[in-house]
Short mmCIF file of C-alpha atoms in Angstrom, two decimals:
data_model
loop_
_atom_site.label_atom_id
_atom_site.label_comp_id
_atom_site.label_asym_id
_atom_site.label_seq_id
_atom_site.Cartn_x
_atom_site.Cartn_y
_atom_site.Cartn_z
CA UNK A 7 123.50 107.80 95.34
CA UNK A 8 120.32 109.66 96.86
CA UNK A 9 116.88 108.44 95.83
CA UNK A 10 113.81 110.16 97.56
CA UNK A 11 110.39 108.60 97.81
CA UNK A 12 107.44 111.07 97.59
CA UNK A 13 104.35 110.05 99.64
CA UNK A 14 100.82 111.05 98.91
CA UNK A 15 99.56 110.95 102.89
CA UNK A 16 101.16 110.04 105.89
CA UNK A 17 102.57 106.72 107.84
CA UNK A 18 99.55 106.05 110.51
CA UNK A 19 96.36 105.81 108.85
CA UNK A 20 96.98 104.18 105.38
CA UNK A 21 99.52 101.21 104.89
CA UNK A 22 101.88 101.77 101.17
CA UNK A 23 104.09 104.26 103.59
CA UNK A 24 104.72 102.09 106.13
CA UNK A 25 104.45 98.63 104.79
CA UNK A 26 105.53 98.95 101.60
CA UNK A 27 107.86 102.04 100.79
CA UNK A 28 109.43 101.72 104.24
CA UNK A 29 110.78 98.11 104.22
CA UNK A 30 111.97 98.62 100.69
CA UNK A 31 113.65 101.93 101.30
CA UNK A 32 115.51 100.54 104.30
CA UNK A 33 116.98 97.41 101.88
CA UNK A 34 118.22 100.06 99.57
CA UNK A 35 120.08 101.89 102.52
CA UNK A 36 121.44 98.69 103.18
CA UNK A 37 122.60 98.81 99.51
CA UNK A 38 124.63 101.94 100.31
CA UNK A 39 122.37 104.55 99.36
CA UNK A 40 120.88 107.53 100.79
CA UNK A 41 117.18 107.39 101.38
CA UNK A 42 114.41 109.74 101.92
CA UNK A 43 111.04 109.51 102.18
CA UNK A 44 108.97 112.78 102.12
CA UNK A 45 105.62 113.07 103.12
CA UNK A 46 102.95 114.96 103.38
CA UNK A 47 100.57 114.14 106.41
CA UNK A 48 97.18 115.52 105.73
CA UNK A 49 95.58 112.21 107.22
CA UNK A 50 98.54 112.01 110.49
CA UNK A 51 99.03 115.53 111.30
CA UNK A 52 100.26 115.04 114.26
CA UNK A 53 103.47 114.46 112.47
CA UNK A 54 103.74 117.48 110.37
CA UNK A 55 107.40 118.70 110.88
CA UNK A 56 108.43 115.96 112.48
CA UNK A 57 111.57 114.10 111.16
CA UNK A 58 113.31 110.78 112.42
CA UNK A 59 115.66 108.06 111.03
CA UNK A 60 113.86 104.36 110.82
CA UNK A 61 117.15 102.02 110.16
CA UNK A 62 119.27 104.49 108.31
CA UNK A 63 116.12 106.05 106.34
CA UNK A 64 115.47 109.78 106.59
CA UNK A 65 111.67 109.97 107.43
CA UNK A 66 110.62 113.69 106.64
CA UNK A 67 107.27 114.70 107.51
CA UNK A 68 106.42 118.43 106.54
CA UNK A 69 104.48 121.38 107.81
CA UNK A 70 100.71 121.60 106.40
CA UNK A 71 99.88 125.50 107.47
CA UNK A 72 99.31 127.40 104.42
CA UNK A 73 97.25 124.81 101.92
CA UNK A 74 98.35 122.62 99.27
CA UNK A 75 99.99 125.72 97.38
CA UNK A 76 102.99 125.52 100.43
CA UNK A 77 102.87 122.22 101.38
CA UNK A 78 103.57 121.05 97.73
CA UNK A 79 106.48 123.72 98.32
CA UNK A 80 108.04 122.59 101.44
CA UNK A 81 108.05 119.01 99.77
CA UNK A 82 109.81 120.52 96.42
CA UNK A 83 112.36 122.46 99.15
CA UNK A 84 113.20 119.22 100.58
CA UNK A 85 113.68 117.14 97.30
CA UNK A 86 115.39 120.24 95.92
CA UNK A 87 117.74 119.70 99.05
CA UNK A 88 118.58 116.15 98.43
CA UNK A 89 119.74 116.58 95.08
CA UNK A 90 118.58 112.89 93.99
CA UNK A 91 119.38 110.67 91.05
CA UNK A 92 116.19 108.97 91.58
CA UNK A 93 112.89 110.08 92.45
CA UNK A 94 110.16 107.66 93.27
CA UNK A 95 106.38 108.46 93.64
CA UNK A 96 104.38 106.84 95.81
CA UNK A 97 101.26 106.34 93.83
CA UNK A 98 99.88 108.87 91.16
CA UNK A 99 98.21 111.05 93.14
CA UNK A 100 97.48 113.68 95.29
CA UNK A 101 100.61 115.62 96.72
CA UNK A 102 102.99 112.67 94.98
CA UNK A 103 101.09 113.16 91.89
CA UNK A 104 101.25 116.57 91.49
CA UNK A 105 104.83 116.96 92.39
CA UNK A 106 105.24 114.03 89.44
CA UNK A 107 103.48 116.79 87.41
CA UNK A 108 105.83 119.27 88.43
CA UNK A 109 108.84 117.36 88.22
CA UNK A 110 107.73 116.53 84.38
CA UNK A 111 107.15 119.99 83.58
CA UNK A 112 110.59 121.02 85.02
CA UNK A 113 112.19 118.05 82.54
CA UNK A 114 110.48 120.01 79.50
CA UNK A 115 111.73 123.27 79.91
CA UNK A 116 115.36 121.97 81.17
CA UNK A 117 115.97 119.01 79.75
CA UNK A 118 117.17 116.90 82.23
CA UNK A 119 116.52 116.10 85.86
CA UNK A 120 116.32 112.71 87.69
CA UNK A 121 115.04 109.25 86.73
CA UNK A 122 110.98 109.83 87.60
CA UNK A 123 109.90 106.15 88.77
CA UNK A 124 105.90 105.28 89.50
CA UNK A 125 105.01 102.98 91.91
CA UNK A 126 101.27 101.55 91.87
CA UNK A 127 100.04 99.25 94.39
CA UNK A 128 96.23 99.99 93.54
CA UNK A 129 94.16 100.91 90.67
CA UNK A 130 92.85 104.43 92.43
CA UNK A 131 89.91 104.50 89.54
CA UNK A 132 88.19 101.59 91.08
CA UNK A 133 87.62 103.41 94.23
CA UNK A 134 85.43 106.24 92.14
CA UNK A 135 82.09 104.24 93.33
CA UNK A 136 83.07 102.81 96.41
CA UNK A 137 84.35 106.65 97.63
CA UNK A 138 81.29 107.99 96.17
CA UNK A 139 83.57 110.74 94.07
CA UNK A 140 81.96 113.38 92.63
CA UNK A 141 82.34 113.38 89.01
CA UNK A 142 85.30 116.16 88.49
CA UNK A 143 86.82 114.18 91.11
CA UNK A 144 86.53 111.27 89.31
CA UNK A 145 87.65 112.64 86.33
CA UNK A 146 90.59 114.36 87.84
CA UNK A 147 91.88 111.64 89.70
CA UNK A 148 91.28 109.17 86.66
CA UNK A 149 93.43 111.29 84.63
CA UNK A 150 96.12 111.58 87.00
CA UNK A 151 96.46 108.07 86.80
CA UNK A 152 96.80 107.53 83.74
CA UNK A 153 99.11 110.51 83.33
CA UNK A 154 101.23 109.55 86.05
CA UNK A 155 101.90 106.06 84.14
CA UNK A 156 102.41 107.49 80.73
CA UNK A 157 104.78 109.63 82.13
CA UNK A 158 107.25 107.93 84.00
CA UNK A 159 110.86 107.06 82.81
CA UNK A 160 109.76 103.55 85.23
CA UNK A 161 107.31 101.62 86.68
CA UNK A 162 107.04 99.41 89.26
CA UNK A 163 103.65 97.43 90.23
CA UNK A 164 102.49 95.54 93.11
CA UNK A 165 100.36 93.27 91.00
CA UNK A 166 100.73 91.83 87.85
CA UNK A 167 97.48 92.65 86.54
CA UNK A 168 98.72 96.68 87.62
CA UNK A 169 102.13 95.26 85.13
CA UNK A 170 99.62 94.81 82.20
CA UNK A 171 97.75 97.87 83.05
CA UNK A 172 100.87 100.07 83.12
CA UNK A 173 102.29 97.96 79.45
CA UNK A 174 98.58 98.83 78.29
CA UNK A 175 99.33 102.82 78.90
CA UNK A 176 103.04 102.93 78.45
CA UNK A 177 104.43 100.32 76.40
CA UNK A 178 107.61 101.46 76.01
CA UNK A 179 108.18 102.53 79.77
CA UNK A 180 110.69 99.36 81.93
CA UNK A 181 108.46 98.02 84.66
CA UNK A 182 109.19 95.79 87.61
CA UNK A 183 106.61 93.41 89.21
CA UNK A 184 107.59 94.24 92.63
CA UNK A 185 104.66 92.65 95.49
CA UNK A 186 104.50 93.79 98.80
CA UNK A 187 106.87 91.48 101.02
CA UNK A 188 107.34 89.82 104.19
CA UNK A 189 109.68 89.60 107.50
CA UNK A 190 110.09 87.08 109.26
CA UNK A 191 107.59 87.78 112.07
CA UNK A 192 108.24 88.07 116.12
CA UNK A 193 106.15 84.76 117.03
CA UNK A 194 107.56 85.06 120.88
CA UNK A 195 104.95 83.68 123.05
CA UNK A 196 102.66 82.71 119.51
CA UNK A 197 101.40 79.26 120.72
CA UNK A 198 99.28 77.63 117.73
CA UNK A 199 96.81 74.85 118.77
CA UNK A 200 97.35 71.31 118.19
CA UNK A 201 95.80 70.45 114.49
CA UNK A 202 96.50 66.69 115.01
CA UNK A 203 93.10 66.95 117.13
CA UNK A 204 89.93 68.51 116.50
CA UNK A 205 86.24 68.62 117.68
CA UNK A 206 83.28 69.63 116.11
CA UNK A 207 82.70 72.76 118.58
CA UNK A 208 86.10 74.49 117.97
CA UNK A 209 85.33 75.50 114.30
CA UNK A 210 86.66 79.04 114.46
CA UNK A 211 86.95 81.34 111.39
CA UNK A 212 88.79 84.30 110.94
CA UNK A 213 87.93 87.28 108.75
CA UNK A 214 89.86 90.17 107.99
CA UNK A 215 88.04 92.71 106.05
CA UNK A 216 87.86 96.42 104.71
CA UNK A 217 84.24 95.66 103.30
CA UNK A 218 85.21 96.55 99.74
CA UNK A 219 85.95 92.74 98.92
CA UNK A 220 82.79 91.02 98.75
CA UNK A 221 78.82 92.09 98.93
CA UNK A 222 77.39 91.77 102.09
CA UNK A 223 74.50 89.01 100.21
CA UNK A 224 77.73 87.06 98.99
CA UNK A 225 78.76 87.01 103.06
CA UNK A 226 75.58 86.08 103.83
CA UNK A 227 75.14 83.32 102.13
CA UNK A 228 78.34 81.79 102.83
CA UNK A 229 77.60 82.12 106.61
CA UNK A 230 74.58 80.33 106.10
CA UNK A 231 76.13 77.36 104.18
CA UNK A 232 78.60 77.58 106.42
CA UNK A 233 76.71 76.61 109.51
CA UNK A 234 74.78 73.99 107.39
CA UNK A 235 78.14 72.17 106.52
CA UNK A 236 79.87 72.60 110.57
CA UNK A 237 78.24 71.42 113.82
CA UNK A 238 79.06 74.78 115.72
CA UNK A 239 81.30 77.57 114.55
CA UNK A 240 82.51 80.82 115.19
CA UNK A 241 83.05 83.84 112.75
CA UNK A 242 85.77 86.56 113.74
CA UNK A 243 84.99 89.30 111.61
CA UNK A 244 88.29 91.99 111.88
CA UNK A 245 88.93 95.42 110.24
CA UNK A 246 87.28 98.69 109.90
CA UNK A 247 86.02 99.71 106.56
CA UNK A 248 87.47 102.23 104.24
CA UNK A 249 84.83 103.47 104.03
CA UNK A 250 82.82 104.72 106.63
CA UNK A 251 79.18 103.09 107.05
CA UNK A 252 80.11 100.58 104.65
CA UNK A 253 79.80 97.82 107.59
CA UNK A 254 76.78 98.46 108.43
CA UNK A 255 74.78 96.50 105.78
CA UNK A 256 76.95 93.38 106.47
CA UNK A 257 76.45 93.31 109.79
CA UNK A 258 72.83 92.71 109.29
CA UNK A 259 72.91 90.54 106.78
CA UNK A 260 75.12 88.40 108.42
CA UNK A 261 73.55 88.51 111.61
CA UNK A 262 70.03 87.70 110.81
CA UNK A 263 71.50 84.36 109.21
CA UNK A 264 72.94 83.34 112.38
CA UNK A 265 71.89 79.95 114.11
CA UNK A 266 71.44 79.28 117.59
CA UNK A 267 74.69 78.01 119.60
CA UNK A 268 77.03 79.95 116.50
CA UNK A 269 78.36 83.44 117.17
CA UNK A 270 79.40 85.75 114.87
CA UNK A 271 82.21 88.56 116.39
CA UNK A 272 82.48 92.08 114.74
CA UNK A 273 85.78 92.86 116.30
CA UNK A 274 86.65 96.27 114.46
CA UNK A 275 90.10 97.84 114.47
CA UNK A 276 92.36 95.46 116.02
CA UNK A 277 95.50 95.83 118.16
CA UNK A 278 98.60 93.55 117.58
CA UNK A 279 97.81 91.74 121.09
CA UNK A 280 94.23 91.26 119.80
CA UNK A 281 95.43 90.15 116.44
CA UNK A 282 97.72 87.78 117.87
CA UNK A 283 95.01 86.44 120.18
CA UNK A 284 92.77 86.10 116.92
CA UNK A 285 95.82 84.23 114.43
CA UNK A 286 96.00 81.78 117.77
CA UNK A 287 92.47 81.20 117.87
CA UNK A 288 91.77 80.88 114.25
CA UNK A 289 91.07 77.31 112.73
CA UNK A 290 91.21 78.82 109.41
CA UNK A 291 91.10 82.62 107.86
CA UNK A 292 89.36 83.18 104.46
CA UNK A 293 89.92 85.95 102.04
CA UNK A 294 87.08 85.89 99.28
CA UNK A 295 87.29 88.48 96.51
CA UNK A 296 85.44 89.30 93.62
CA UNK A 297 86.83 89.17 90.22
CA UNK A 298 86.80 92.80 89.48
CA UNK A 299 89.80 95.22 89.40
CA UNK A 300 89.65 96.89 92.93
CA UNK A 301 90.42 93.03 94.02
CA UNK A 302 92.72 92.19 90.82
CA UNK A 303 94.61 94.77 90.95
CA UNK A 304 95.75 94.85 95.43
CA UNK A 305 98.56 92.73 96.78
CA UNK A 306 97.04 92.23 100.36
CA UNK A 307 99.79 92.29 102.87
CA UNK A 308 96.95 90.90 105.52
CA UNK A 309 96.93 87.51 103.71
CA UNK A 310 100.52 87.31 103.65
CA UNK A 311 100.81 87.86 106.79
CA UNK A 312 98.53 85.85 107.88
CA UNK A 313 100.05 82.74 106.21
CA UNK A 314 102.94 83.62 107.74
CA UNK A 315 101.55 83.49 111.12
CA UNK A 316 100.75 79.79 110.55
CA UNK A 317 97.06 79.90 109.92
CA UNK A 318 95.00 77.93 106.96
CA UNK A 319 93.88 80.17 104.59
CA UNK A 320 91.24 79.37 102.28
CA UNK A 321 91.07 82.57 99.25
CA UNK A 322 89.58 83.19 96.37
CA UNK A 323 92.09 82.86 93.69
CA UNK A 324 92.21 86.56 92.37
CA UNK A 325 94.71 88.21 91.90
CA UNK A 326 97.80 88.98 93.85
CA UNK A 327 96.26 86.23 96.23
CA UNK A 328 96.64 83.81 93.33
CA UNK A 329 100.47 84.69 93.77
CA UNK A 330 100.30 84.20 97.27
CA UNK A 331 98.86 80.82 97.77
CA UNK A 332 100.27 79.05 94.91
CA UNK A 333 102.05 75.92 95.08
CA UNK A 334 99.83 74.86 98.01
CA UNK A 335 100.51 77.64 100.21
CA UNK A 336 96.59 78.07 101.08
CA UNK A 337 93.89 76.45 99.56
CA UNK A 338 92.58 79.00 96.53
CA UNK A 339 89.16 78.84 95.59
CA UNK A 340 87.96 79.59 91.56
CA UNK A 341 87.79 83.31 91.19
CA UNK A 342 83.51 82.55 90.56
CA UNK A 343 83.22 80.52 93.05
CA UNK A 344 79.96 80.85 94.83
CA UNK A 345 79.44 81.40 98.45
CA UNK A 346 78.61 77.69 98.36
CA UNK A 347 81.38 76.81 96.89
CA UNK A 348 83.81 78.92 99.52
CA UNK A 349 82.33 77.39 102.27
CA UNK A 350 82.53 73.46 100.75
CA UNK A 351 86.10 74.53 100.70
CA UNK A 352 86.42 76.09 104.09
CA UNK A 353 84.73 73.00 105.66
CA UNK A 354 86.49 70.47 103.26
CA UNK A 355 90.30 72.33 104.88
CA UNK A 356 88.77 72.25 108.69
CA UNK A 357 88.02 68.45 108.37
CA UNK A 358 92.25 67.77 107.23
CA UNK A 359 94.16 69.11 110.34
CA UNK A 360 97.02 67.08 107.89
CA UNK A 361 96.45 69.33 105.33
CA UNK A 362 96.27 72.29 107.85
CA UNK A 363 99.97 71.42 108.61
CA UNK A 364 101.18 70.94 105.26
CA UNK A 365 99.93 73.96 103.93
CA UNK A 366 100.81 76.15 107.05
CA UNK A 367 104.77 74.56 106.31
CA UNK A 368 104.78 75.27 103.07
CA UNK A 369 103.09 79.00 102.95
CA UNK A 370 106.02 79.76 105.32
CA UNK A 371 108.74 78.44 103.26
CA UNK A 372 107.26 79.52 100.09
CA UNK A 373 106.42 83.82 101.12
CA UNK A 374 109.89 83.67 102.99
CA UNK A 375 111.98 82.38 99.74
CA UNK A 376 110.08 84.29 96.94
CA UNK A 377 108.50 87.60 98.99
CA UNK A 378 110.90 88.67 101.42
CA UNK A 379 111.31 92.13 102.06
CA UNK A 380 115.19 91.58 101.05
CA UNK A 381 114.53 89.62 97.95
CA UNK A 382 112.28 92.63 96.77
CA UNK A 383 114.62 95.36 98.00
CA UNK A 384 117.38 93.32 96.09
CA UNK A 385 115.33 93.69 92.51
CA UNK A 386 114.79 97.00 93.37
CA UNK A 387 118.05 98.23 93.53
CA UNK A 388 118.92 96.59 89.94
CA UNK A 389 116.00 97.91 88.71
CA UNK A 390 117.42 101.42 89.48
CA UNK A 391 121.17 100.34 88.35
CA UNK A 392 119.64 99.33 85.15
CA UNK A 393 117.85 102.16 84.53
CA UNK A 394 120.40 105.03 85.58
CA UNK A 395 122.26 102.87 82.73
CA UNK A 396 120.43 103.74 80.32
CA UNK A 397 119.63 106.94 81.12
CA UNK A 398 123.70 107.52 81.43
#
């Protein structure tokens, strides 16, 4: 059987490609099927007709010469060419969206075609503000949305608030709660320190950020209770906005807050010999989040990696990240917790390094069990069996 992902951008700048329809697409070749993914890389195009195989997926980048008008034809060629029983769009927009459209329209006048299954893994209508959208952008990309979920034979969601969202829209419509997974990770050379011993001046707190989670007052404030709470510390700050310029009122903020003999590190884009560098370091990583539906509605693949990579996590328990550090798996702070609060909690988790251990143990065991990548590409594939079932 043939089933062919549509992407709405390209594998290097944004991560659903890569870390989400990628590992799942290679446990369904696994499976026995065939497996494209098409894309169209506006944001990469240095990869515009450029195709390889990743682990027995085909990997089909096309051509962008000629405008949307041709490139949404070269990706209809293509899936044309496959001839697939099931069709799977990456999000509800852009190219993937409007090929959805097409695909829809097709099913009207014909009256058949393949099984059309949506997958979320972000609620694109919270980004209106943050993106600064122009109204008929807004409106357009709102209503593809919602479109794209009411008109989908399935649905699968990388959140469960996104699950409620797509029952509120399309009630009738099967959907599958699928998060984004795990591997188990290349730790060669990964030395952790020793928790069994700890000093005051080693407090060390990692931060991995886009800037859309929290305000920069909320930071702020924490990283002035913070230092109230901790003898000396350190505050790795890692990521690039979304956005761009969004940094630049945290930095500020944060800065102006800082005591003497405490540093505070705005690290950027990181590479994976940095990043390792930064899990080693790291005493602890936190992952605040407001209680609104950009943060609800996200499965962060950061924090499970970073539990995975055996450091502490204190998080705000929103969420996906709720999911994530259940059962002891990080320490999850109340979803209105102030920055006071966060911090009590952060400095509460630095002074147990028997804690630290537990919980790093037990975040491994738990995300390998319930969120590998194989586990997920497993439901996946019954999810379509079930559904071609009906459909036949």
């Amino acid at each position: 059987m043939q089933i062919t992902f549509i992407a709405p951008f390209g594998l290097r700048q944004k991560t659903t490609v890569w870390a989400r329809a990628l590992p799942l697409a290679r446990r369904l070749h696994e499976h026995g099927y065939r497996v494209t993914i098409l894309i169209p890389p506006w944001d990469s195009p240095a990869d515009a007709g450029q195709s390889w195989v990743d682990e027995g997926v085909r990997v089909v980048n096309v051509r962008l010469e000629g405008g949307l008008p041709l490139v949404l034809w070269r990706l209809w060629r293509h899936m044309q060419q496959e001839q697939p029983q099931v069709i799977h769009i990456i999000k509800p927009r852009a190219h993937a969206g409007l090929i959805h459209w097409l695909l829809w329209q097709r099913r009207r006048w014909a009256g058949t075609g393949p099984s059309l299954v949506l997958d979320v893994d972000d609620w694109e209508q919270a980004w209106a503000d943050i993106n600064q959208y122009a109204w008929p952008v807004a409106r357009f990309l709102a209503w593809q949305e919602e479109w794209g979920i009411r008109h989908a034979d399935a649905i699968t969601a990388a959140s469960k608030w996104l699950v409620d969202r797509a029952a509120h829209y399309a009630p009738q419509s099967p959907r599958l709660y699928l998060p984004n997974g795990v591997s188990e990770p290349d730790l060669s050379g990964f030395r952790k320190p020793d928790r069994s011993w700890r000093d005051a001046h080693t407090n060390t707190v990692l931060y991995y950020t886009r800037f859309v989670e929290i305000e920069p007052a909320w930071l702020a404030d924490f990283w002035r209770t913070l230092q109230q709470q901790l003898e000396a510390v350190t505050l790795e700050v890692a990521g690039n906005a979304l956005v761009a310029g969004r940094e630049s009122a945290f930095k500020p903020a944060v800065d102006a807050e800082t005591l003497p003999g405490n540093q505070v590190n705005w690290r950027g884009f990181v590479d994976q010999e940095t990043q390792a560098q930064l899990y080693a370091a790291a005493d602890c990583a936190i992952f605040p989040a407001q209680p609104v539906p950009l943060q609800e509605a996200k499965c962060s693949v950061r924090l499970a990696t970073t539990l995975l990579h055996g450091v502490p996590v204190v998080a705000s328990a929103v969420g996906q990240q709720a999911a994530f550090g259940a059962d002891g798996a990080a320490q999850l702070v109340d979803a209105g917790a102030t920055p006071a609060d966060f911090a009590a909690a952060v400095t509460h988790l630095l002074a147990q390094p028997d804690k630290q251990t537990h919980m790093v143990e037990r975040a491994r065991q738990r995300l390998l069990a319930e969120f590998s990548w194989d586990d997920l590409g497993d439901r996946l594939a019954a999810f379509y069996a079930t559904l071609l079932k009906k459909d036949g």
